[in-house]
PDB file of C-alpha atoms in Angstrom:
ATOM      1  CA  MET A  11      -0.105  -0.022  -0.049  1.00 51.00           C
ATOM      2  CA  LYS A  12       2.877   2.593   0.951  1.00 46.00           C
ATOM      3  CA  ASN A  13       4.523   1.655  -2.499  1.00 49.00           C
ATOM      4  CA  LYS A  14       1.349   2.279  -4.553  1.00 49.00           C
ATOM      5  CA  ILE A  15       0.992   5.785  -2.587  1.00 44.00           C
ATOM      6  CA  PHE A  16       4.707   6.606  -3.362  1.00 48.00           C
ATOM      7  CA  LYS A  17       4.264   5.644  -6.808  1.00 49.00           C
ATOM      8  CA  ASN A  18       0.997   7.766  -7.165  1.00 49.00           C
ATOM      9  CA  SER A  19       2.895  10.735  -5.977  1.00 49.00           C
ATOM     10  CA  ILE A  20       5.559  10.243  -8.607  1.00 45.00           C
ATOM     11  CA  THR A  21       2.938  10.084 -11.150  1.00 44.00           C
ATOM     12  CA  ALA A  22       1.407  13.329  -9.853  1.00 43.00           C
ATOM     13  CA  VAL A  23       4.946  15.193  -9.879  1.00 44.00           C
ATOM     14  CA  ILE A  24       5.631  13.932 -13.381  1.00 41.00           C
ATOM     15  CA  LEU A  25       2.379  15.503 -14.550  1.00 36.00           C
ATOM     16  CA  PHE A  26       3.197  18.567 -12.576  1.00 39.00           C
ATOM     17  CA  PHE A  27       6.433  18.896 -14.524  1.00 42.00           C
ATOM     18  CA  THR A  28       4.747  18.353 -18.018  1.00 34.00           C
ATOM     19  CA  ILE A  29       2.552  21.499 -17.105  1.00 31.00           C
ATOM     20  CA  VAL A  30       4.790  24.075 -15.411  1.00 36.00           C
ATOM     21  CA  SER A  31       8.597  24.440 -14.421  1.00 42.00           C
ATOM     22  CA  PHE A  32       9.367  24.945 -10.832  1.00 41.00           C
ATOM     23  CA  PRO A  33      10.527  28.207  -9.390  1.00 42.00           C
ATOM     24  CA  GLN A  34      13.583  28.555  -7.359  1.00 43.00           C
ATOM     25  CA  ASP A  35      11.676  28.777  -4.204  1.00 44.00           C
ATOM     26  CA  LYS A  36      13.328  28.400  -0.652  1.00 46.00           C
ATOM     27  CA  SER A  37      12.977  25.013   0.662  1.00 52.00           C
ATOM     28  CA  SER A  38      14.170  23.701   3.759  1.00 68.00           C
ATOM     29  CA  SER A  39      16.006  21.134   1.693  1.00 89.00           C
ATOM     30  CA  ILE A  40      17.719  23.545  -0.807  1.00 95.00           C
ATOM     31  CA  ILE A  41      21.435  24.388   0.240  1.00 97.00           C
ATOM     32  CA  THR A  42      24.141  26.596  -1.106  1.00 97.00           C
ATOM     33  CA  LEU A  43      26.562  25.173  -3.525  1.00 97.00           C
ATOM     34  CA  ASP A  44      29.677  25.564  -0.982  1.00 97.00           C
ATOM     35  CA  LEU A  45      27.820  23.645   1.648  1.00 98.00           C
ATOM     36  CA  PHE A  46      26.601  21.127  -0.718  1.00 98.00           C
ATOM     37  CA  TYR A  47      30.040  20.515  -2.111  1.00 98.00           C
ATOM     38  CA  THR A  48      31.545  20.560   1.640  1.00 98.00           C
ATOM     39  CA  LYS A  49      29.069  17.977   2.829  1.00 98.00           C
ATOM     40  CA  ILE A  50      29.849  15.796  -0.200  1.00 98.00           C
ATOM     41  CA  LYS A  51      33.567  16.028   0.432  1.00 97.00           C
ATOM     42  CA  SER A  52      32.892  14.953   4.056  1.00 97.00           C
ATOM     43  CA  GLN A  53      31.504  11.572   3.148  1.00 96.00           C
ATOM     44  CA  LYS A  54      33.647   8.538   2.083  1.00 94.00           C
ATOM     45  CA  ASN A  55      31.098   7.420  -0.558  1.00 95.00           C
ATOM     46  CA  PRO A  56      28.564   9.971  -0.916  1.00 97.00           C
ATOM     47  CA  GLN A  57      24.930   9.256  -2.141  1.00 98.00           C
ATOM     48  CA  ILE A  58      24.883  11.680  -5.222  1.00 98.00           C
ATOM     49  CA  ILE A  59      21.486  11.840  -7.163  1.00 97.00           C
ATOM     50  CA  ASP A  60      20.778  13.242 -10.590  1.00 96.00           C
ATOM     51  CA  ALA A  61      17.146  13.973 -10.799  1.00 94.00           C
ATOM     52  CA  ARG A  62      17.160  14.761 -14.326  1.00 94.00           C
ATOM     53  CA  GLY A  63      16.071  13.007 -17.467  1.00 92.00           C
ATOM     54  CA  PRO A  64      18.524   9.857 -18.628  1.00 93.00           C
ATOM     55  CA  GLU A  65      19.133  11.940 -21.963  1.00 95.00           C
ATOM     56  CA  GLU A  66      20.449  15.023 -19.962  1.00 95.00           C
ATOM     57  CA  PHE A  67      22.609  12.685 -17.310  1.00 96.00           C
ATOM     58  CA  ALA A  68      24.176  10.981 -20.260  1.00 97.00           C
ATOM     59  CA  LEU A  69      25.439  14.539 -21.568  1.00 97.00           C
ATOM     60  CA  ASN A  70      26.991  15.655 -18.207  1.00 97.00           C
ATOM     61  CA  HIS A  71      26.652  15.089 -14.567  1.00 98.00           C
ATOM     62  CA  ILE A  72      28.487  15.680 -11.431  1.00 98.00           C
ATOM     63  CA  ASN A  73      31.166  13.055 -10.760  1.00 96.00           C
ATOM     64  CA  GLY A  74      29.989  10.006  -8.757  1.00 96.00           C
ATOM     65  CA  ALA A  75      26.313  10.571  -9.319  1.00 97.00           C
ATOM     66  CA  VAL A  76      23.779   8.241 -10.382  1.00 95.00           C
ATOM     67  CA  ASN A  77      20.574   8.846 -12.362  1.00 94.00           C
ATOM     68  CA  PHE A  78      17.074   8.670 -10.620  1.00 91.00           C
ATOM     69  CA  ASN A  79      14.828   9.235 -13.361  1.00 81.00           C
ATOM     70  CA  LEU A  80      11.420  10.078 -12.033  1.00 77.00           C
ATOM     71  CA  GLU A  81       9.497   8.398 -14.889  1.00 77.00           C
ATOM     72  CA  SER A  82      11.399   5.201 -14.685  1.00 74.00           C
ATOM     73  CA  LYS A  83       9.450   2.143 -13.233  1.00 77.00           C
ATOM     74  CA  ASN A  84      12.620   1.335 -11.217  1.00 79.00           C
ATOM     75  CA  TYR A  85      12.477   4.468  -9.504  1.00 78.00           C
ATOM     76  CA  ALA A  86      11.076   2.896  -6.060  1.00 83.00           C
ATOM     77  CA  LYS A  87      13.684   0.119  -6.231  1.00 87.00           C
ATOM     78  CA  SER A  88      16.313   2.801  -6.724  1.00 87.00           C
ATOM     79  CA  VAL A  89      14.983   4.592  -3.990  1.00 90.00           C
ATOM     80  CA  ALA A  90      15.069   1.340  -1.614  1.00 91.00           C
ATOM     81  CA  ALA A  91      18.670   0.826  -2.480  1.00 92.00           C
ATOM     82  CA  LEU A  92      19.726   4.138  -0.704  1.00 96.00           C
ATOM     83  CA  ASP A  93      21.087   4.241   2.833  1.00 97.00           C
ATOM     84  CA  LYS A  94      18.389   6.037   4.956  1.00 96.00           C
ATOM     85  CA  SER A  95      21.266   7.001   7.545  1.00 96.00           C
ATOM     86  CA  LYS A  96      23.466   8.695   5.371  1.00 97.00           C
ATOM     87  CA  PRO A  97      22.980  11.975   3.481  1.00 97.00           C
ATOM     88  CA  VAL A  98      21.329  12.143   0.127  1.00 98.00           C
ATOM     89  CA  PHE A  99      22.690  14.795  -2.335  1.00 98.00           C
ATOM     90  CA  ILE A 100      20.167  15.494  -5.006  1.00 97.00           C
ATOM     91  CA  TYR A 101      20.518  18.121  -8.076  1.00 97.00           C
ATOM     92  CA  SER A 102      18.449  18.742 -11.299  1.00 95.00           C
ATOM     93  CA  ILE A 103      18.737  21.459 -13.945  1.00 93.00           C
ATOM     94  CA  GLY A 104      17.550  24.211 -11.530  1.00 85.00           C
ATOM     95  CA  ALA A 105      15.890  23.170  -8.190  1.00 77.00           C
ATOM     96  CA  GLY A 106      12.789  21.452  -9.131  1.00 85.00           C
ATOM     97  CA  ARG A 107      12.975  17.958  -9.194  1.00 89.00           C
ATOM     98  CA  SER A 108      15.553  17.866  -6.940  1.00 93.00           C
ATOM     99  CA  VAL A 109      13.669  19.724  -3.998  1.00 93.00           C
ATOM    100  CA  TRP A 110      10.801  17.428  -4.597  1.00 91.00           C
ATOM    101  CA  LEU A 111      12.732  14.437  -4.327  1.00 93.00           C
ATOM    102  CA  ALA A 112      14.656  15.614  -1.383  1.00 95.00           C
ATOM    103  CA  ASN A 113      11.499  16.334   0.508  1.00 93.00           C
ATOM    104  CA  GLU A 114       9.833  12.867  -0.505  1.00 91.00           C
ATOM    105  CA  LEU A 115      12.859  11.131   0.888  1.00 94.00           C
ATOM    106  CA  LEU A 116      12.640  13.168   4.247  1.00 94.00           C
ATOM    107  CA  LYS A 117       9.084  12.278   4.463  1.00 93.00           C
ATOM    108  CA  ASN A 118      10.095   8.684   4.094  1.00 91.00           C
ATOM    109  CA  GLY A 119      12.612   8.301   6.936  1.00 94.00           C
ATOM    110  CA  PHE A 120      15.693   9.541   5.576  1.00 96.00           C
ATOM    111  CA  LYS A 121      17.622  11.339   7.977  1.00 94.00           C
ATOM    112  CA  GLU A 122      19.255  13.909   5.691  1.00 96.00           C
ATOM    113  CA  ALA A 123      18.496  14.837   1.929  1.00 97.00           C
ATOM    114  CA  TYR A 124      19.778  17.924   0.332  1.00 97.00           C
ATOM    115  CA  SER A 125      18.993  19.717  -2.644  1.00 97.00           C
ATOM    116  CA  LEU A 126      21.629  21.771  -4.677  1.00 97.00           C
ATOM    117  CA  GLU A 127      20.242  25.656  -5.163  1.00 96.00           C
ATOM    118  CA  GLY A 128      20.923  26.394  -8.732  1.00 95.00           C
ATOM    119  CA  GLY A 129      21.206  22.888  -9.624  1.00 97.00           C
ATOM    120  CA  ILE A 130      23.711  21.650 -12.351  1.00 97.00           C
ATOM    121  CA  ALA A 131      23.789  25.076 -13.550  1.00 97.00           C
ATOM    122  CA  ASN A 132      25.490  26.204 -10.359  1.00 97.00           C
ATOM    123  CA  TRP A 133      27.830  23.156 -10.045  1.00 98.00           C
ATOM    124  CA  ILE A 134      29.452  23.407 -13.659  1.00 98.00           C
ATOM    125  CA  GLY A 135      29.048  27.261 -13.583  1.00 97.00           C
ATOM    126  CA  ASN A 136      31.497  27.447 -10.726  1.00 97.00           C
ATOM    127  CA  GLY A 137      34.060  24.966 -11.758  1.00 96.00           C
ATOM    128  CA  LYS A 138      33.179  22.093  -9.797  1.00 97.00           C
ATOM    129  CA  PRO A 139      34.293  18.717 -11.082  1.00 96.00           C
ATOM    130  CA  PHE A 140      31.937  17.157 -13.548  1.00 97.00           C
ATOM    131  CA  TYR A 141      31.502  14.634 -16.360  1.00 97.00           C
ATOM    132  CA  ALA A 142      30.945  15.344 -20.101  1.00 96.00           C
ATOM    133  CA  ASN A 143      30.727  13.143 -22.887  1.00 94.00           C
ATOM    134  CA  SER A 144      32.187  15.553 -25.394  1.00 90.00           C
ATOM    135  CA  LYS A 145      34.253  18.347 -25.765  1.00 90.00           C
ATOM    136  CA  SER A 146      33.064  21.769 -25.770  1.00 93.00           C
ATOM    137  CA  LYS A 147      32.650  23.364 -29.368  1.00 95.00           C
ATOM    138  CA  LEU A 148      33.790  26.655 -28.170  1.00 96.00           C
ATOM    139  CA  SER A 149      37.082  27.442 -25.916  1.00 96.00           C
ATOM    140  CA  ILE A 150      37.333  30.056 -23.250  1.00 97.00           C
ATOM    141  CA  ALA A 151      39.872  31.550 -25.626  1.00 98.00           C
ATOM    142  CA  GLU A 152      37.628  31.446 -28.496  1.00 98.00           C
ATOM    143  CA  TYR A 153      35.047  33.136 -26.097  1.00 98.00           C
ATOM    144  CA  ASN A 154      37.287  35.802 -24.984  1.00 98.00           C
ATOM    145  CA  LYS A 155      38.200  36.449 -28.606  1.00 98.00           C
ATOM    146  CA  ILE A 156      34.599  37.041 -29.538  1.00 98.00           C
ATOM    147  CA  ILE A 157      34.170  39.699 -26.526  1.00 98.00           C
ATOM    148  CA  ALA A 158      37.412  41.160 -27.574  1.00 98.00           C
ATOM    149  CA  ASP A 159      36.498  41.607 -31.116  1.00 97.00           C
ATOM    150  CA  ASN A 160      33.046  43.239 -30.897  1.00 97.00           C
ATOM    151  CA  ASN A 161      32.007  46.370 -29.379  1.00 96.00           C
ATOM    152  CA  SER A 162      28.755  45.132 -27.949  1.00 97.00           C
ATOM    153  CA  VAL A 163      28.255  41.279 -27.057  1.00 98.00           C
ATOM    154  CA  LEU A 164      24.827  39.684 -25.647  1.00 98.00           C
ATOM    155  CA  VAL A 165      25.843  36.145 -24.308  1.00 98.00           C
ATOM    156  CA  ASP A 166      22.867  33.899 -23.491  1.00 98.00           C
ATOM    157  CA  ILE A 167      23.815  30.841 -21.299  1.00 98.00           C
ATOM    158  CA  GLY A 168      21.506  28.170 -20.567  1.00 97.00           C
ATOM    159  CA  SER A 169      20.329  24.534 -21.278  1.00 97.00           C
ATOM    160  CA  GLN A 170      18.146  23.006 -24.101  1.00 95.00           C
ATOM    161  CA  TYR A 171      16.233  21.213 -21.073  1.00 95.00           C
ATOM    162  CA  CYS A 172      15.548  24.498 -19.244  1.00 94.00           C
ATOM    163  CA  ALA A 173      12.174  25.700 -19.640  1.00 92.00           C
ATOM    164  CA  PRO A 174      12.684  29.433 -18.772  1.00 93.00           C
ATOM    165  CA  CYS A 175      15.831  29.156 -21.232  1.00 95.00           C
ATOM    166  CA  LYS A 176      13.466  28.531 -24.027  1.00 94.00           C
ATOM    167  CA  LYS A 177      11.319  31.691 -23.400  1.00 94.00           C
ATOM    168  CA  VAL A 178      14.716  33.833 -23.963  1.00 95.00           C
ATOM    169  CA  LYS A 179      15.076  32.601 -27.843  1.00 95.00           C
ATOM    170  CA  PRO A 180      12.216  34.657 -29.299  1.00 96.00           C
ATOM    171  CA  ILE A 181      13.409  37.855 -27.288  1.00 96.00           C
ATOM    172  CA  LEU A 182      16.944  37.144 -28.749  1.00 96.00           C
ATOM    173  CA  GLU A 183      15.559  36.907 -32.199  1.00 96.00           C
ATOM    174  CA  THR A 184      13.701  40.479 -31.736  1.00 96.00           C
ATOM    175  CA  ILE A 185      16.770  42.020 -30.241  1.00 96.00           C
ATOM    176  CA  LYS A 186      18.906  40.448 -33.198  1.00 96.00           C
ATOM    177  CA  ALA A 187      16.292  41.850 -35.893  1.00 97.00           C
ATOM    178  CA  GLN A 188      16.736  45.207 -34.020  1.00 96.00           C
ATOM    179  CA  TYR A 189      20.380  45.810 -33.697  1.00 96.00           C
ATOM    180  CA  GLY A 190      21.801  43.598 -36.518  1.00 95.00           C
ATOM    181  CA  ASP A 191      25.444  43.621 -36.848  1.00 94.00           C
ATOM    182  CA  ASN A 192      25.688  46.215 -34.163  1.00 95.00           C
ATOM    183  CA  LEU A 193      25.382  43.636 -31.591  1.00 97.00           C
ATOM    184  CA  LYS A 194      26.923  40.221 -31.448  1.00 97.00           C
ATOM    185  CA  ILE A 195      24.789  37.559 -29.595  1.00 98.00           C
ATOM    186  CA  VAL A 196      26.359  34.527 -28.454  1.00 98.00           C
ATOM    187  CA  GLU A 197      24.119  31.405 -27.380  1.00 97.00           C
ATOM    188  CA  ILE A 198      25.841  28.984 -25.035  1.00 97.00           C
ATOM    189  CA  ASP A 199      24.075  25.965 -24.076  1.00 97.00           C
ATOM    190  CA  LEU A 200      25.225  23.259 -21.355  1.00 97.00           C
ATOM    191  CA  GLU A 201      24.884  20.285 -23.731  1.00 96.00           C
ATOM    192  CA  ASP A 202      27.229  21.815 -26.190  1.00 96.00           C
ATOM    193  CA  ASN A 203      29.764  23.980 -24.140  1.00 97.00           C
ATOM    194  CA  PRO A 204      30.043  22.812 -20.615  1.00 97.00           C
ATOM    195  CA  GLN A 205      33.655  23.547 -20.099  1.00 97.00           C
ATOM    196  CA  VAL A 206      33.224  27.261 -21.287  1.00 97.00           C
ATOM    197  CA  ILE A 207      30.349  27.785 -18.705  1.00 97.00           C
ATOM    198  CA  ALA A 208      32.790  26.050 -16.265  1.00 97.00           C
ATOM    199  CA  ASP A 209      35.823  28.313 -17.032  1.00 97.00           C
ATOM    200  CA  LEU A 210      33.536  31.407 -16.519  1.00 96.00           C
ATOM    201  CA  LYS A 211      33.138  30.366 -12.834  1.00 95.00           C
ATOM    202  CA  THR A 212      30.413  32.763 -12.592  1.00 94.00           C
ATOM    203  CA  ILE A 213      27.117  30.877 -13.460  1.00 96.00           C
ATOM    204  CA  LYS A 214      24.608  30.229 -10.882  1.00 96.00           C
ATOM    205  CA  VAL A 215      21.503  29.674 -12.809  1.00 96.00           C
ATOM    206  CA  PHE A 216      20.128  28.978 -16.113  1.00 96.00           C
ATOM    207  CA  PRO A 217      19.345  31.241 -18.067  1.00 97.00           C
ATOM    208  CA  THR A 218      22.222  33.907 -17.395  1.00 97.00           C
ATOM    209  CA  LEU A 219      22.569  36.686 -19.630  1.00 97.00           C
ATOM    210  CA  ILE A 220      25.617  38.834 -19.940  1.00 97.00           C
ATOM    211  CA  LEU A 221      26.081  42.012 -21.711  1.00 97.00           C
ATOM    212  CA  TYR A 222      29.463  43.237 -22.503  1.00 97.00           C
ATOM    213  CA  GLN A 223      30.608  46.558 -24.165  1.00 95.00           C
ATOM    214  CA  LYS A 224      33.927  47.155 -25.240  1.00 95.00           C
ATOM    215  CA  GLY A 225      35.099  43.944 -23.284  1.00 96.00           C
ATOM    216  CA  LYS A 226      33.397  44.969 -20.001  1.00 96.00           C
ATOM    217  CA  ILE A 227      30.427  43.632 -18.455  1.00 96.00           C
ATOM    218  CA  VAL A 228      27.597  46.115 -18.620  1.00 94.00           C
ATOM    219  CA  PHE A 229      25.118  43.906 -16.760  1.00 92.00           C
ATOM    220  CA  LYS A 230      24.485  40.232 -15.992  1.00 94.00           C
ATOM    221  CA  LYS A 231      20.839  38.889 -15.343  1.00 93.00           C
ATOM    222  CA  GLU A 232      20.057  35.780 -13.885  1.00 93.00           C
ATOM    223  CA  GLY A 233      16.616  34.603 -15.072  1.00 86.00           C
ATOM    224  CA  LEU A 234      14.625  36.198 -17.772  1.00 80.00           C
ATOM    225  CA  GLY A 235      13.284  39.527 -16.393  1.00 81.00           C
ATOM    226  CA  ASP A 236      12.802  42.379 -18.780  1.00 89.00           C
ATOM    227  CA  LEU A 237      15.787  41.463 -20.932  1.00 91.00           C
ATOM    228  CA  LYS A 238      14.713  43.566 -24.023  1.00 92.00           C
ATOM    229  CA  LYS A 239      14.244  46.815 -21.938  1.00 93.00           C
ATOM    230  CA  ASP A 240      17.584  46.125 -20.189  1.00 91.00           C
ATOM    231  CA  VAL A 241      19.371  45.613 -23.310  1.00 92.00           C
ATOM    232  CA  ASP A 242      17.876  48.664 -24.955  1.00 92.00           C
ATOM    233  CA  GLY A 243      18.564  50.873 -21.779  1.00 92.00           C
ATOM    234  CA  ALA A 244      22.245  49.786 -21.745  1.00 88.00           C
ATOM    235  CA  LEU A 245      22.964  50.289 -25.411  1.00 87.00           C
ATOM    236  CA  ALA A 246      21.232  53.556 -25.426  1.00 88.00           C
ATOM    237  CA  GLN A 247      23.611  54.800 -22.781  1.00 83.00           C
ATOM    238  CA  SER A 248      26.686  53.919 -24.654  1.00 72.00           C
ATOM    239  CA  ASN A 249      25.632  56.052 -27.703  1.00 65.00           C
TER     240      ASN A 249
END
């Protein structure tokens, strides 16, 4: 009966994920990157869970992590294999699935379960060790050259699997149509360029937008916000 209830709750959360994306709300299970990393390092064999889809996990993940696909029929079996007396460290693309899973584990008798604030974006974006199945298409040297060779550069850093990141794309098209060659737009996705994101050591969430002018950062936006208005205002001030 207990397993049936657990399965039903999993089905409900999967349905919820198909409708909306989770906000980065402050849950008791969410901890900062520094604390998450410190706690992991204190464990001999840390239980690290990647709560993203299997295709995301295959592309990149935290070293030593195992994939808990919430849609898998083996999900309950995977949970049962964990040691309830030891901490469980969970992350996802942001802090949606990981928060849900951490809270579920705590409800079901686990002593400690932590969700990483900012998810995989925060981990890789601050240069922590990770696995990637392919080399980045863009190097940090090439990135820096683009910044140096163009007067104004707008960089969009995100992931193909990040719902808010997808909302940035049509806005970028509008900006591109308005400014043309006067503004260089660079789109960097985690799936193609994890090492560049790691080398920047300044990304905490997806999406992150950075506007450079003459090689210097004019603004850095975490999340969508009013991107068009901010770009227009910054460029207007420079003219």
